[in-house]
Amino acid sequence: MNWGGFGLNVLLSIVTIVVFFGVLMAVAIRIRNQSIIDIFWGPGFVAVAVVSYLASFGSGNDLRRAIVLALTAIWGLRLGVYIGNRNRGHGEDKRYTALMRHRTGSLVGFLIRKIYGLQGVLLLVVSLPVQLAMYQTASLGVLGWLGVAIWLIGFLFEAVGDAQLAAFKKDPANAGRIMDRGLWAWTRHPNYFGDACVWVGLWLLALGHVVGAVAVVSPIVMTFLLTRYSGKALLERRMRRHRGAEYESYLSRTSGFFPRPPRKTPA
């Protein structure tokens, strides 16, 4: 490990995140839509990966560096495009509108405290495996290739799940119905499960050096966010309020996170 190079990389990543979110915040204020940050969450990781790849030139295993950059870019850009297409024409997300109603103090200060600063810190922490992997000289080995395999499984769950949901919503015949087909019959959140697997895979790619073990904080934090904070928990509370018995039936037969065959409902 090139510890000096890695330390500089962390500083460069912080600068990248501050500039990235600073520009994004300025645009969001101008267009009065803070929810555009959701579109740029994935691309933010791509920015850190690109900076880390360039900064680590000559300091790590070239194959590991290239694979980590490619996997992060594919995941982050696909996510950004998907959310951008999904949100097009819908205005600001109601969650952000509700948050802005509780604004106190200056606008910029409030946004840094409640949105951009918080997400910037999370992005830095979650991206640690990407940064660490760039400075490891060991060849990929079994753990590295296992990480690629788990990343691929996660990416397929996330991308296919999102595509299935988008197609379901596009069909007028499904208006008001619960999506319980395809991967959504095996888990209520194939996209969140896939996202968690993506970051487990990237963490395994950072285990070319023993210090990579500390980066396990990345998939732990990401999985917590997806299941307990802003993802699964929030969505399911809203669905229970608005969909009632139909959604309760879906809950009873479908796994909440890890995929498994759906349970049979009583006749």
Protein backbone atom coordinates (compact mmCIF):
# COMPACT_ATOMS: atom_id res chain seq x y z
CA MET A 1 0.00 0.00 0.00
CA ASN A 2 1.15 3.49 -0.88
CA TRP A 3 -0.11 5.11 2.33
CA GLY A 4 0.95 8.61 1.37
CA GLY A 5 -0.82 8.27 -1.96
CA PHE A 6 -3.95 6.90 -0.32
CA GLY A 7 -4.03 9.74 2.21
CA LEU A 8 -3.75 12.26 -0.61
CA ASN A 9 -6.50 10.36 -2.43
CA VAL A 10 -8.88 10.79 0.50
CA LEU A 11 -8.19 14.55 0.48
CA LEU A 12 -8.76 14.70 -3.29
CA SER A 13 -12.01 12.76 -2.85
CA ILE A 14 -13.19 15.22 -0.20
CA VAL A 15 -12.44 18.14 -2.52
CA THR A 16 -14.21 16.34 -5.40
CA ILE A 17 -17.31 15.70 -3.26
CA VAL A 18 -17.42 19.30 -1.97
CA VAL A 19 -17.15 20.73 -5.49
CA PHE A 20 -19.58 18.17 -6.93
CA PHE A 21 -22.28 18.79 -4.33
CA GLY A 22 -21.58 22.52 -4.22
CA VAL A 23 -22.30 22.88 -7.93
CA LEU A 24 -25.31 20.58 -7.62
CA MET A 25 -26.71 22.61 -4.71
CA ALA A 26 -26.33 25.84 -6.68
CA VAL A 27 -28.25 24.33 -9.61
CA ALA A 28 -30.93 22.91 -7.30
CA ILE A 29 -31.46 26.31 -5.66
CA ARG A 30 -31.75 27.96 -9.05
CA ILE A 31 -34.35 25.51 -10.37
CA ARG A 32 -36.03 25.10 -6.94
CA ASN A 33 -35.79 21.32 -6.96
CA GLN A 34 -33.62 19.75 -4.27
CA SER A 35 -34.56 16.21 -5.28
CA ILE A 36 -32.16 16.32 -8.25
CA ILE A 37 -29.55 15.13 -5.75
CA ASP A 38 -31.11 11.66 -6.06
CA ILE A 39 -30.19 11.62 -9.76
CA PHE A 40 -26.57 12.50 -9.01
CA TRP A 41 -26.02 10.16 -6.04
CA GLY A 42 -24.69 7.37 -8.27
CA PRO A 43 -22.63 9.67 -10.54
CA GLY A 44 -21.04 11.14 -7.39
CA PHE A 45 -19.37 7.77 -6.79
CA VAL A 46 -18.23 7.74 -10.40
CA ALA A 47 -16.53 11.11 -9.87
CA VAL A 48 -14.67 9.76 -6.83
CA ALA A 49 -13.71 6.59 -8.73
CA VAL A 50 -12.32 8.57 -11.67
CA VAL A 51 -10.29 10.87 -9.40
CA SER A 52 -9.00 7.85 -7.45
CA TYR A 53 -8.06 5.98 -10.63
CA LEU A 54 -6.10 8.94 -11.99
CA ALA A 55 -4.44 9.72 -8.65
CA SER A 56 -3.36 6.09 -8.11
CA PHE A 57 -1.54 5.73 -11.44
CA GLY A 58 1.53 3.58 -10.81
CA SER A 59 0.52 2.80 -7.21
CA GLY A 60 -1.73 -0.26 -7.52
CA ASN A 61 -2.50 -3.34 -9.57
CA ASP A 62 -3.67 -2.09 -12.97
CA LEU A 63 -6.29 -4.82 -13.48
CA ARG A 64 -7.82 -4.25 -10.03
CA ARG A 65 -7.88 -0.48 -10.60
CA ALA A 66 -9.51 -0.82 -14.03
CA ILE A 67 -12.15 -3.29 -12.81
CA VAL A 68 -13.08 -1.18 -9.78
CA LEU A 69 -13.37 1.93 -11.97
CA ALA A 70 -15.48 0.11 -14.56
CA LEU A 71 -17.83 -1.52 -12.05
CA THR A 72 -18.36 1.73 -10.13
CA ALA A 73 -18.98 3.68 -13.34
CA ILE A 74 -21.44 1.13 -14.76
CA TRP A 75 -23.40 1.03 -11.50
CA GLY A 76 -23.38 4.78 -10.84
CA LEU A 77 -24.20 5.96 -14.35
CA ARG A 78 -27.01 3.42 -14.83
CA LEU A 79 -28.54 4.46 -11.53
CA GLY A 80 -28.33 8.14 -12.43
CA VAL A 81 -29.93 7.64 -15.85
CA TYR A 82 -32.70 5.46 -14.40
CA ILE A 83 -33.64 7.91 -11.65
CA GLY A 84 -33.38 10.83 -14.07
CA ASN A 85 -35.80 9.18 -16.49
CA ARG A 86 -38.12 8.17 -13.66
CA ASN A 87 -38.26 11.66 -12.19
CA ARG A 88 -38.54 13.57 -15.46
CA GLY A 89 -41.55 15.87 -15.52
CA HIS A 90 -42.59 15.16 -11.91
CA GLY A 91 -41.11 18.23 -10.22
CA GLU A 92 -39.59 18.10 -6.75
CA ASP A 93 -40.01 14.90 -4.77
CA LYS A 94 -42.56 15.33 -1.96
CA ARG A 95 -39.99 14.23 0.63
CA TYR A 96 -37.78 17.20 -0.16
CA THR A 97 -40.72 19.59 -0.39
CA ALA A 98 -41.79 18.51 3.11
CA LEU A 99 -38.24 18.91 4.39
CA MET A 100 -37.96 22.42 2.97
CA ARG A 101 -41.08 23.47 4.87
CA HIS A 102 -39.07 23.06 8.09
CA ARG A 103 -36.23 25.27 6.92
CA THR A 104 -34.54 27.36 9.61
CA GLY A 105 -31.73 29.87 9.23
CA SER A 106 -30.04 30.60 5.91
CA LEU A 107 -31.02 28.51 2.88
CA VAL A 108 -27.46 27.40 2.10
CA GLY A 109 -26.73 26.49 5.72
CA PHE A 110 -29.95 24.51 6.00
CA LEU A 111 -29.27 22.62 2.76
CA ILE A 112 -25.72 21.75 3.82
CA ARG A 113 -26.90 20.47 7.21
CA LYS A 114 -29.93 18.53 6.04
CA ILE A 115 -29.09 17.35 2.50
CA TYR A 116 -25.76 18.00 0.81
CA GLY A 117 -23.39 17.83 3.75
CA LEU A 118 -24.97 14.64 5.05
CA GLN A 119 -24.96 12.93 1.67
CA GLY A 120 -21.41 14.11 1.02
CA VAL A 121 -20.16 12.43 4.21
CA LEU A 122 -22.08 9.24 3.36
CA LEU A 123 -20.62 9.21 -0.16
CA LEU A 124 -17.09 9.55 1.22
CA VAL A 125 -17.59 6.70 3.70
CA VAL A 126 -19.34 4.34 1.29
CA SER A 127 -16.71 4.97 -1.42
CA LEU A 128 -13.84 3.80 0.83
CA PRO A 129 -13.51 0.37 -0.87
CA VAL A 130 -13.20 2.07 -4.25
CA GLN A 131 -10.46 4.35 -2.97
CA LEU A 132 -8.58 1.62 -1.09
CA ALA A 133 -8.67 -0.86 -3.97
CA MET A 134 -6.87 1.60 -6.25
CA TYR A 135 -3.71 1.44 -4.10
CA GLN A 136 -3.42 -2.32 -3.62
CA THR A 137 -0.64 -4.06 -5.53
CA ALA A 138 -1.84 -7.66 -5.10
CA SER A 139 -3.47 -9.48 -8.01
CA LEU A 140 -7.22 -10.03 -7.78
CA GLY A 141 -7.11 -13.59 -6.46
CA VAL A 142 -10.14 -15.58 -5.31
CA LEU A 143 -11.65 -12.78 -3.20
CA GLY A 144 -11.34 -10.27 -6.00
CA TRP A 145 -13.08 -12.47 -8.56
CA LEU A 146 -15.71 -13.41 -5.96
CA GLY A 147 -16.32 -9.68 -5.55
CA VAL A 148 -16.82 -9.32 -9.30
CA ALA A 149 -19.31 -12.21 -9.27
CA ILE A 150 -21.30 -10.78 -6.33
CA TRP A 151 -21.25 -7.33 -7.97
CA LEU A 152 -22.67 -8.87 -11.17
CA ILE A 153 -25.47 -10.63 -9.27
CA GLY A 154 -26.32 -7.39 -7.47
CA PHE A 155 -26.21 -5.30 -10.62
CA LEU A 156 -28.54 -7.70 -12.43
CA PHE A 157 -31.02 -7.69 -9.55
CA GLU A 158 -30.98 -3.91 -9.43
CA ALA A 159 -31.13 -3.25 -13.18
CA VAL A 160 -33.63 -5.98 -14.03
CA GLY A 161 -35.81 -5.11 -11.03
CA ASP A 162 -35.90 -1.44 -12.03
CA ALA A 163 -36.68 -2.34 -15.66
CA GLN A 164 -39.50 -4.68 -14.62
CA LEU A 165 -41.02 -2.01 -12.36
CA ALA A 166 -40.77 0.67 -15.06
CA ALA A 167 -42.50 -1.59 -17.61
CA PHE A 168 -45.21 -2.47 -15.06
CA LYS A 169 -45.94 1.19 -14.32
CA LYS A 170 -45.99 2.08 -18.00
CA ASP A 171 -48.92 -0.28 -18.67
CA PRO A 172 -52.22 1.55 -17.91
CA ALA A 173 -53.83 -1.77 -17.05
CA ASN A 174 -51.64 -1.93 -13.92
CA ALA A 175 -52.79 1.41 -12.50
CA GLY A 176 -53.36 1.04 -8.75
CA ARG A 177 -52.02 -2.52 -8.65
CA ILE A 178 -49.11 -3.90 -6.61
CA MET A 179 -46.04 -4.98 -8.57
CA ASP A 180 -45.60 -8.63 -7.57
CA ARG A 181 -44.14 -10.17 -10.72
CA GLY A 182 -40.70 -11.22 -11.85
CA LEU A 183 -38.02 -10.47 -9.27
CA TRP A 184 -40.62 -8.56 -7.27
CA ALA A 185 -42.31 -11.87 -6.47
CA TRP A 186 -39.09 -13.10 -4.83
CA THR A 187 -38.22 -9.97 -2.87
CA ARG A 188 -40.14 -6.76 -2.22
CA HIS A 189 -36.97 -4.81 -3.01
CA PRO A 190 -34.82 -6.41 -5.72
CA ASN A 191 -33.24 -3.02 -6.43
CA TYR A 192 -32.18 -2.52 -2.81
CA PHE A 193 -30.93 -6.10 -2.47
CA GLY A 194 -28.96 -5.64 -5.67
CA ASP A 195 -27.50 -2.34 -4.49
CA ALA A 196 -26.29 -3.97 -1.26
CA CYS A 197 -24.66 -6.79 -3.24
CA VAL A 198 -22.90 -4.28 -5.50
CA TRP A 199 -21.17 -2.74 -2.48
CA VAL A 200 -20.34 -6.10 -0.91
CA GLY A 201 -18.68 -6.97 -4.22
CA LEU A 202 -16.68 -3.73 -4.31
CA TRP A 203 -15.64 -4.28 -0.69
CA LEU A 204 -14.29 -7.75 -1.57
CA LEU A 205 -12.28 -6.09 -4.34
CA ALA A 206 -10.64 -3.96 -1.63
CA LEU A 207 -9.41 -7.04 0.29
CA GLY A 208 -6.14 -7.31 -1.63
CA HIS A 209 -4.62 -5.86 1.54
CA VAL A 210 -5.64 -6.58 5.12
CA VAL A 211 -6.51 -2.91 5.69
CA GLY A 212 -9.39 -3.40 3.24
CA ALA A 213 -11.23 -5.20 6.04
CA VAL A 214 -12.03 -1.86 7.70
CA ALA A 215 -13.88 -0.80 4.54
CA VAL A 216 -16.63 -3.27 5.49
CA VAL A 217 -18.23 -0.13 6.91
CA SER A 218 -19.21 0.68 3.31
CA PRO A 219 -21.66 -2.20 2.63
CA ILE A 220 -22.86 -2.01 6.24
CA VAL A 221 -23.74 1.69 5.93
CA MET A 222 -25.27 1.24 2.48
CA THR A 223 -27.40 -1.70 3.59
CA PHE A 224 -28.54 0.23 6.68
CA LEU A 225 -29.58 3.17 4.51
CA LEU A 226 -31.44 0.89 2.11
CA THR A 227 -33.29 -1.15 4.71
CA ARG A 228 -33.67 1.02 7.82
CA TYR A 229 -33.38 4.69 6.88
CA SER A 230 -34.42 6.16 3.54
CA GLY A 231 -35.22 3.06 1.50
CA LYS A 232 -37.25 0.02 2.45
CA ALA A 233 -38.62 1.27 5.78
CA LEU A 234 -39.85 4.60 4.39
CA LEU A 235 -41.36 3.07 1.27
CA GLU A 236 -43.19 0.30 3.09
CA ARG A 237 -44.71 2.70 5.63
CA ARG A 238 -46.10 4.77 2.76
CA MET A 239 -47.37 1.73 0.87
CA ARG A 240 -49.12 0.38 3.96
CA ARG A 241 -50.94 3.67 4.42
CA HIS A 242 -52.10 3.93 0.82
CA ARG A 243 -52.56 0.33 -0.37
CA GLY A 244 -54.05 -1.34 2.70
CA ALA A 245 -55.03 -5.02 2.58
CA GLU A 246 -53.61 -5.64 -0.89
CA TYR A 247 -50.15 -4.56 0.21
CA GLU A 248 -50.45 -6.49 3.48
CA SER A 249 -51.09 -9.62 1.42
CA TYR A 250 -47.98 -8.89 -0.64
CA LEU A 251 -45.97 -8.44 2.58
CA SER A 252 -47.15 -11.79 3.91
CA ARG A 253 -46.03 -13.81 0.89
CA THR A 254 -42.91 -11.99 -0.29
CA SER A 255 -39.48 -11.73 1.30
CA GLY A 256 -38.60 -8.29 2.63
CA PHE A 257 -35.02 -8.32 1.33
CA PHE A 258 -33.19 -11.59 0.57
CA PRO A 259 -34.76 -13.34 -2.46
CA ARG A 260 -36.73 -16.55 -1.93
CA PRO A 261 -39.73 -18.19 -3.63
CA PRO A 262 -43.02 -16.49 -2.65
CA ARG A 263 -45.10 -18.13 0.06
CA LYS A 264 -48.42 -19.58 -0.97
CA THR A 265 -51.41 -17.64 0.31
CA PRO A 266 -54.34 -19.51 1.88
CA ALA A 267 -57.14 -20.36 -0.55
